[in-house]
Short mmCIF file of C-alpha atoms and ligand atoms in Angstrom, two decimals:
data_model
loop_
_atom_site.label_atom_id
_atom_site.label_comp_id
_atom_site.label_asym_id
_atom_site.label_seq_id
_atom_site.Cartn_x
_atom_site.Cartn_y
_atom_site.Cartn_z
CA MET A 1 -33.29 34.98 -136.72
CA ARG A 2 -34.39 36.78 -139.90
CA SER A 3 -33.79 40.51 -139.78
CA ASP A 4 -36.49 42.73 -141.27
CA LEU A 5 -34.86 46.09 -140.81
CA SER A 6 -31.13 46.30 -140.99
CA VAL A 7 -29.04 49.41 -140.36
CA ARG A 8 -25.43 49.08 -141.44
CA ASN A 9 -22.57 51.42 -140.60
CA LEU A 10 -24.69 54.56 -140.75
CA VAL A 11 -22.68 57.79 -140.75
CA VAL A 12 -24.64 61.06 -140.76
CA ASN A 13 -23.40 64.65 -140.58
CA TYR A 14 -25.24 67.90 -139.94
CA GLY A 15 -22.94 70.27 -141.83
CA PRO A 16 -19.57 69.91 -140.12
CA VAL A 17 -21.01 68.05 -137.12
CA ARG A 18 -21.00 64.25 -137.18
CA ALA A 19 -24.16 62.95 -135.47
CA LEU A 20 -23.82 59.20 -136.19
CA HIS A 21 -20.44 57.47 -136.25
CA GLY A 22 -21.19 54.17 -137.96
CA VAL A 23 -24.36 52.86 -136.36
CA SER A 24 -25.33 49.24 -137.05
CA PHE A 25 -28.18 47.16 -135.68
CA ASP A 26 -30.84 44.69 -136.78
CA VAL A 27 -34.51 44.49 -135.99
CA PRO A 28 -35.68 40.87 -136.17
CA ALA A 29 -38.86 40.22 -138.16
CA GLY A 30 -42.11 40.34 -136.23
CA GLN A 31 -40.59 41.61 -132.98
CA VAL A 32 -40.35 44.84 -131.03
CA ALA A 33 -36.85 46.32 -130.84
CA ALA A 34 -36.08 49.31 -128.65
CA LEU A 35 -33.66 52.07 -129.56
CA VAL A 36 -32.89 53.97 -126.37
CA GLY A 37 -30.55 56.75 -125.39
CA SER A 38 -30.61 60.15 -123.77
CA ASN A 39 -31.27 63.51 -125.34
CA GLY A 40 -29.02 64.14 -128.32
CA ALA A 41 -27.76 60.55 -128.57
CA GLY A 42 -28.83 60.38 -132.22
CA LYS A 43 -32.12 58.46 -132.05
CA SER A 44 -34.06 60.90 -134.23
CA THR A 45 -31.19 61.03 -136.69
CA VAL A 46 -31.37 57.25 -137.09
CA LEU A 47 -35.13 57.44 -137.64
CA LYS A 48 -34.90 60.31 -140.11
CA SER A 49 -32.30 58.34 -142.04
CA ILE A 50 -34.53 55.24 -142.13
CA CYS A 51 -37.39 57.45 -143.40
CA GLY A 52 -35.25 58.88 -146.18
CA LEU A 53 -35.29 62.41 -144.75
CA LEU A 54 -31.52 62.59 -144.29
CA LYS A 55 -28.85 61.43 -146.68
CA PRO A 56 -26.18 59.41 -144.87
CA VAL A 57 -22.53 60.01 -145.73
CA GLU A 58 -22.00 56.27 -145.47
CA GLY A 59 -23.96 53.19 -144.71
CA GLU A 60 -27.01 51.34 -145.82
CA ILE A 61 -30.52 50.60 -144.61
CA ARG A 62 -32.31 47.47 -145.75
CA VAL A 63 -35.83 46.23 -145.41
CA GLY A 64 -35.65 42.50 -146.07
CA ASP A 65 -33.35 42.23 -149.08
CA GLU A 66 -34.12 45.69 -150.44
CA VAL A 67 -31.81 48.67 -149.92
CA LEU A 68 -33.79 51.84 -149.10
CA GLN A 69 -33.00 54.90 -151.15
CA PRO A 70 -32.38 58.06 -149.11
CA ARG A 71 -35.40 59.99 -150.39
CA PRO A 72 -38.84 60.51 -148.88
CA GLY A 73 -41.41 58.07 -150.25
CA ASP A 74 -39.03 55.20 -150.89
CA PRO A 75 -39.24 53.75 -147.35
CA LEU A 76 -43.06 53.86 -147.46
CA ARG A 77 -42.97 51.99 -150.77
CA HIS A 78 -41.01 49.29 -148.96
CA GLY A 79 -43.52 49.10 -146.14
CA VAL A 80 -41.98 51.42 -143.55
CA ALA A 81 -44.40 53.71 -141.66
CA LEU A 82 -43.57 56.27 -138.99
CA SER A 83 -45.50 57.61 -136.02
CA PRO A 84 -43.46 60.80 -135.56
CA GLU A 85 -42.35 62.50 -132.37
CA GLY A 86 -44.95 65.06 -131.33
CA ARG A 87 -47.64 63.10 -133.20
CA ARG A 88 -48.02 65.63 -136.06
CA LEU A 89 -51.71 65.01 -136.56
CA PHE A 90 -53.96 67.13 -138.74
CA GLY A 91 -55.58 68.95 -135.83
CA GLN A 92 -58.51 70.35 -137.84
CA LEU A 93 -59.43 66.94 -139.24
CA SER A 94 -61.41 64.30 -137.38
CA VAL A 95 -59.81 61.22 -135.87
CA GLU A 96 -61.19 59.10 -138.68
CA GLU A 97 -59.98 61.49 -141.37
CA ASN A 98 -56.50 61.34 -139.84
CA LEU A 99 -56.60 57.57 -139.97
CA ILE A 100 -57.74 57.63 -143.59
CA MET A 101 -54.82 59.96 -144.45
CA GLY A 102 -52.49 57.21 -143.25
CA SER A 103 -53.73 54.86 -145.94
CA TYR A 104 -53.61 57.20 -148.93
CA ALA A 105 -51.20 54.85 -150.73
CA VAL A 106 -53.22 51.70 -150.00
CA ARG A 107 -55.40 50.65 -152.93
CA ASP A 108 -57.08 47.63 -151.31
CA LYS A 109 -60.27 49.04 -149.75
CA ALA A 110 -61.12 45.86 -147.85
CA ALA A 111 -57.65 45.75 -146.29
CA ARG A 112 -58.01 49.42 -145.34
CA ARG A 113 -61.34 48.80 -143.67
CA GLU A 114 -59.99 45.76 -141.87
CA MET A 115 -57.06 47.74 -140.50
CA MET A 116 -59.34 50.56 -139.36
CA ASP A 117 -61.41 48.01 -137.45
CA ARG A 118 -58.24 46.67 -135.87
CA VAL A 119 -57.08 50.18 -134.92
CA TYR A 120 -60.46 50.85 -133.28
CA GLY A 121 -60.15 47.47 -131.57
CA TYR A 122 -56.77 48.38 -130.07
CA PHE A 123 -57.88 51.90 -129.24
CA PRO A 124 -61.62 51.92 -128.42
CA ARG A 125 -61.31 55.55 -127.31
CA LEU A 126 -60.49 56.51 -130.89
CA LYS A 127 -63.66 54.82 -132.04
CA GLU A 128 -65.71 56.76 -129.49
CA ARG A 129 -64.10 59.98 -130.66
CA ARG A 130 -63.87 59.21 -134.35
CA ARG A 131 -65.84 62.31 -135.41
CA GLN A 132 -63.97 64.59 -133.00
CA MET A 133 -61.22 66.90 -134.27
CA ALA A 134 -57.82 65.38 -133.57
CA GLY A 135 -56.59 68.69 -132.14
CA SER A 136 -59.11 68.43 -129.32
CA LEU A 137 -57.91 65.00 -128.10
CA SER A 138 -55.79 64.49 -124.99
CA GLY A 139 -52.05 63.85 -125.47
CA GLY A 140 -52.50 60.12 -124.95
CA GLU A 141 -55.37 59.92 -127.42
CA GLN A 142 -53.37 61.89 -129.98
CA GLN A 143 -50.56 59.38 -129.58
CA MET A 144 -53.02 56.53 -130.17
CA CYS A 145 -54.28 58.31 -133.28
CA SER A 146 -50.74 58.78 -134.55
CA ILE A 147 -49.92 55.08 -134.09
CA GLY A 148 -53.26 54.22 -135.72
CA ARG A 149 -52.50 56.47 -138.68
CA ALA A 150 -49.13 54.75 -139.20
CA LEU A 151 -50.82 51.33 -139.02
CA MET A 152 -53.27 52.42 -141.72
CA ALA A 153 -50.38 52.31 -144.21
CA LEU A 154 -50.38 48.51 -143.62
CA PRO A 155 -46.68 48.59 -142.84
CA ARG A 156 -44.25 45.76 -142.61
CA VAL A 157 -42.05 47.85 -140.32
CA LEU A 158 -43.56 50.30 -137.84
CA LEU A 159 -41.36 53.08 -136.48
CA LEU A 160 -42.51 54.75 -133.26
CA ASP A 161 -40.70 57.93 -132.25
CA GLU A 162 -41.02 58.65 -128.51
CA PRO A 163 -44.64 57.56 -128.03
CA SER A 164 -44.37 58.13 -124.26
CA LEU A 165 -43.32 61.78 -124.56
CA GLY A 166 -45.55 64.11 -122.55
CA ILE A 167 -48.04 61.40 -121.65
CA ALA A 168 -49.34 60.43 -118.20
CA PRO A 169 -47.56 57.34 -116.78
CA ILE A 170 -50.77 55.30 -116.62
CA ILE A 171 -51.40 55.87 -120.34
CA VAL A 172 -47.75 55.05 -121.11
CA SER A 173 -48.23 51.62 -119.50
CA GLU A 174 -51.44 51.11 -121.48
CA LEU A 175 -49.71 52.08 -124.72
CA ALA A 176 -46.80 49.74 -124.00
CA VAL A 177 -49.16 46.78 -123.67
CA ILE A 178 -50.93 47.69 -126.91
CA ILE A 179 -47.68 48.15 -128.85
CA GLU A 180 -46.64 44.66 -127.76
CA GLU A 181 -50.03 43.28 -128.81
CA ILE A 182 -49.89 44.98 -132.21
CA SER A 183 -46.54 43.40 -132.95
CA ARG A 184 -47.61 39.97 -131.70
CA ASP A 185 -51.03 39.85 -133.40
CA MET A 186 -49.83 41.02 -136.80
CA SER A 187 -46.23 39.73 -136.66
CA MET A 188 -45.24 43.31 -137.20
CA THR A 189 -41.66 44.49 -136.93
CA VAL A 190 -41.56 47.50 -134.60
CA LEU A 191 -38.69 49.86 -133.87
CA LEU A 192 -39.58 51.72 -130.69
CA VAL A 193 -37.45 54.79 -130.13
CA GLU A 194 -37.65 56.01 -126.57
CA GLN A 195 -36.01 58.11 -123.90
CA ASN A 196 -38.22 56.11 -121.53
CA ALA A 197 -35.88 53.10 -121.42
CA GLN A 198 -37.92 51.33 -118.75
CA MET A 199 -41.05 51.31 -120.88
CA ALA A 200 -39.29 50.41 -124.12
CA LEU A 201 -37.00 47.67 -122.79
CA SER A 202 -39.76 46.05 -120.78
CA ILE A 203 -41.73 45.22 -123.95
CA ALA A 204 -38.87 44.84 -126.44
CA ALA A 205 -37.45 41.48 -127.46
CA SER A 206 -34.16 43.22 -128.21
CA GLY A 207 -32.64 46.61 -127.62
CA VAL A 208 -29.92 48.96 -128.76
CA VAL A 209 -28.42 51.70 -126.59
CA LEU A 210 -27.13 54.74 -128.42
CA GLU A 211 -24.72 57.29 -126.92
CA THR A 212 -23.30 60.29 -128.79
CA GLY A 213 -23.92 58.69 -132.15
CA ASN A 214 -22.51 55.24 -131.31
CA VAL A 215 -24.11 51.94 -130.37
CA VAL A 216 -22.71 51.20 -126.91
CA LEU A 217 -24.80 48.19 -125.84
CA THR A 218 -27.09 45.62 -127.41
CA GLY A 219 -28.95 42.68 -125.92
CA THR A 220 -32.38 41.32 -125.18
CA GLY A 221 -34.79 43.75 -123.54
CA ARG A 222 -34.42 41.90 -120.27
CA GLU A 223 -30.60 41.82 -120.41
CA LEU A 224 -30.49 45.55 -120.96
CA LEU A 225 -33.05 46.26 -118.22
CA GLU A 226 -30.87 44.29 -115.83
CA SER A 227 -27.55 45.70 -117.04
CA PRO A 228 -25.78 47.84 -114.42
CA GLU A 229 -24.78 50.42 -117.08
CA VAL A 230 -28.36 50.85 -118.29
CA ARG A 231 -29.71 50.93 -114.75
CA ALA A 232 -27.26 53.63 -113.74
CA ALA A 233 -27.53 55.77 -116.86
CA TYR A 234 -31.16 55.41 -117.91
CA LEU A 235 -33.25 53.97 -115.12
CA GLY A 236 -31.96 56.06 -112.23
CA THR A 237 -31.19 52.97 -110.11
P1 ATP B 1 -33.85 63.79 -128.73
O1 ATP B 1 -34.36 62.73 -127.85
O2 ATP B 1 -33.61 65.09 -128.06
O3 ATP B 1 -34.61 63.93 -130.03
P2 ATP B 1 -31.92 62.26 -130.17
O4 ATP B 1 -31.28 61.09 -129.50
O5 ATP B 1 -33.03 62.00 -131.08
O6 ATP B 1 -32.36 63.31 -129.09
P3 ATP B 1 -30.77 63.67 -132.38
O7 ATP B 1 -31.86 64.67 -132.45
O8 ATP B 1 -30.69 62.61 -133.40
O9 ATP B 1 -30.75 63.00 -130.93
O10 ATP B 1 -29.40 64.49 -132.35
C1 ATP B 1 -28.10 63.88 -132.46
C2 ATP B 1 -27.05 64.96 -132.50
O11 ATP B 1 -27.18 65.71 -133.70
C3 ATP B 1 -27.15 65.97 -131.36
O12 ATP B 1 -25.86 66.32 -130.97
C4 ATP B 1 -27.88 67.14 -131.98
O13 ATP B 1 -27.50 68.34 -131.36
C5 ATP B 1 -27.38 67.09 -133.42
N1 ATP B 1 -28.42 67.61 -134.33
C6 ATP B 1 -29.68 67.13 -134.49
N2 ATP B 1 -30.33 67.82 -135.44
C7 ATP B 1 -29.47 68.75 -135.91
C8 ATP B 1 -29.53 69.76 -136.92
N3 ATP B 1 -30.64 69.94 -137.65
N4 ATP B 1 -28.44 70.53 -137.11
C9 ATP B 1 -27.32 70.33 -136.38
N5 ATP B 1 -27.17 69.40 -135.43
C10 ATP B 1 -28.22 68.60 -135.19
#
């Protein structure tokens, strides 16, 4: 299967502390892949590296055949968009203004409008609240707005950092269904980074389990959900 995002032998240090010890994995084109692991496993470090915010000591990240340069801006140029942990919306701007901010680098107005319609289709609550300030939305709605803003960049690869964090379980299930739909409808490659392994693995075609900066398990979402190690360590069963 063709890989869209490829992480090869990634080694990252914070000063003298090594956070990633040679992490490699592939995200197949047009599918959802889950990157799971507990607190401090290195998930955010992987994402920051993909986004060009950290300079790896070793290793390489590719989108298709292109090697990403470790500087902010380069990943976006190659079609990588991030919905960051904690949403990071512009709280004083309206929902719609936040969405528009996501497409600042997109020249094609028709494509922008089409994506905004799609975003409102996936998240009708955002449409209802499009003139409302993003800071006044509920946590779940803010998460929807953050995913919508990332989609507005018309990405080839969508990175979602902990979309379930701090959100009511019922909304998490709703979001999971929509993330799966987004990937399926638009053949979008999605890397879903989650502490909520149940949610992530249940919608992911493939998954990677990270522990203390190392990949310890890979498999299909279902294989990992059923694996005794994952069940014991991440699913509390
Ligand atoms: P979380 O779910 O809490 O975000 P994570 O899996 O994303 O966890 P990282 O934040 O990538 O984990 O952290 C990986 C390791 O790197 C941890 O041991 C963490 O303490 C360390 N670390 C992260 N950021 C820094 C930093 N700025 N300076 C020093 N060490 C850091």
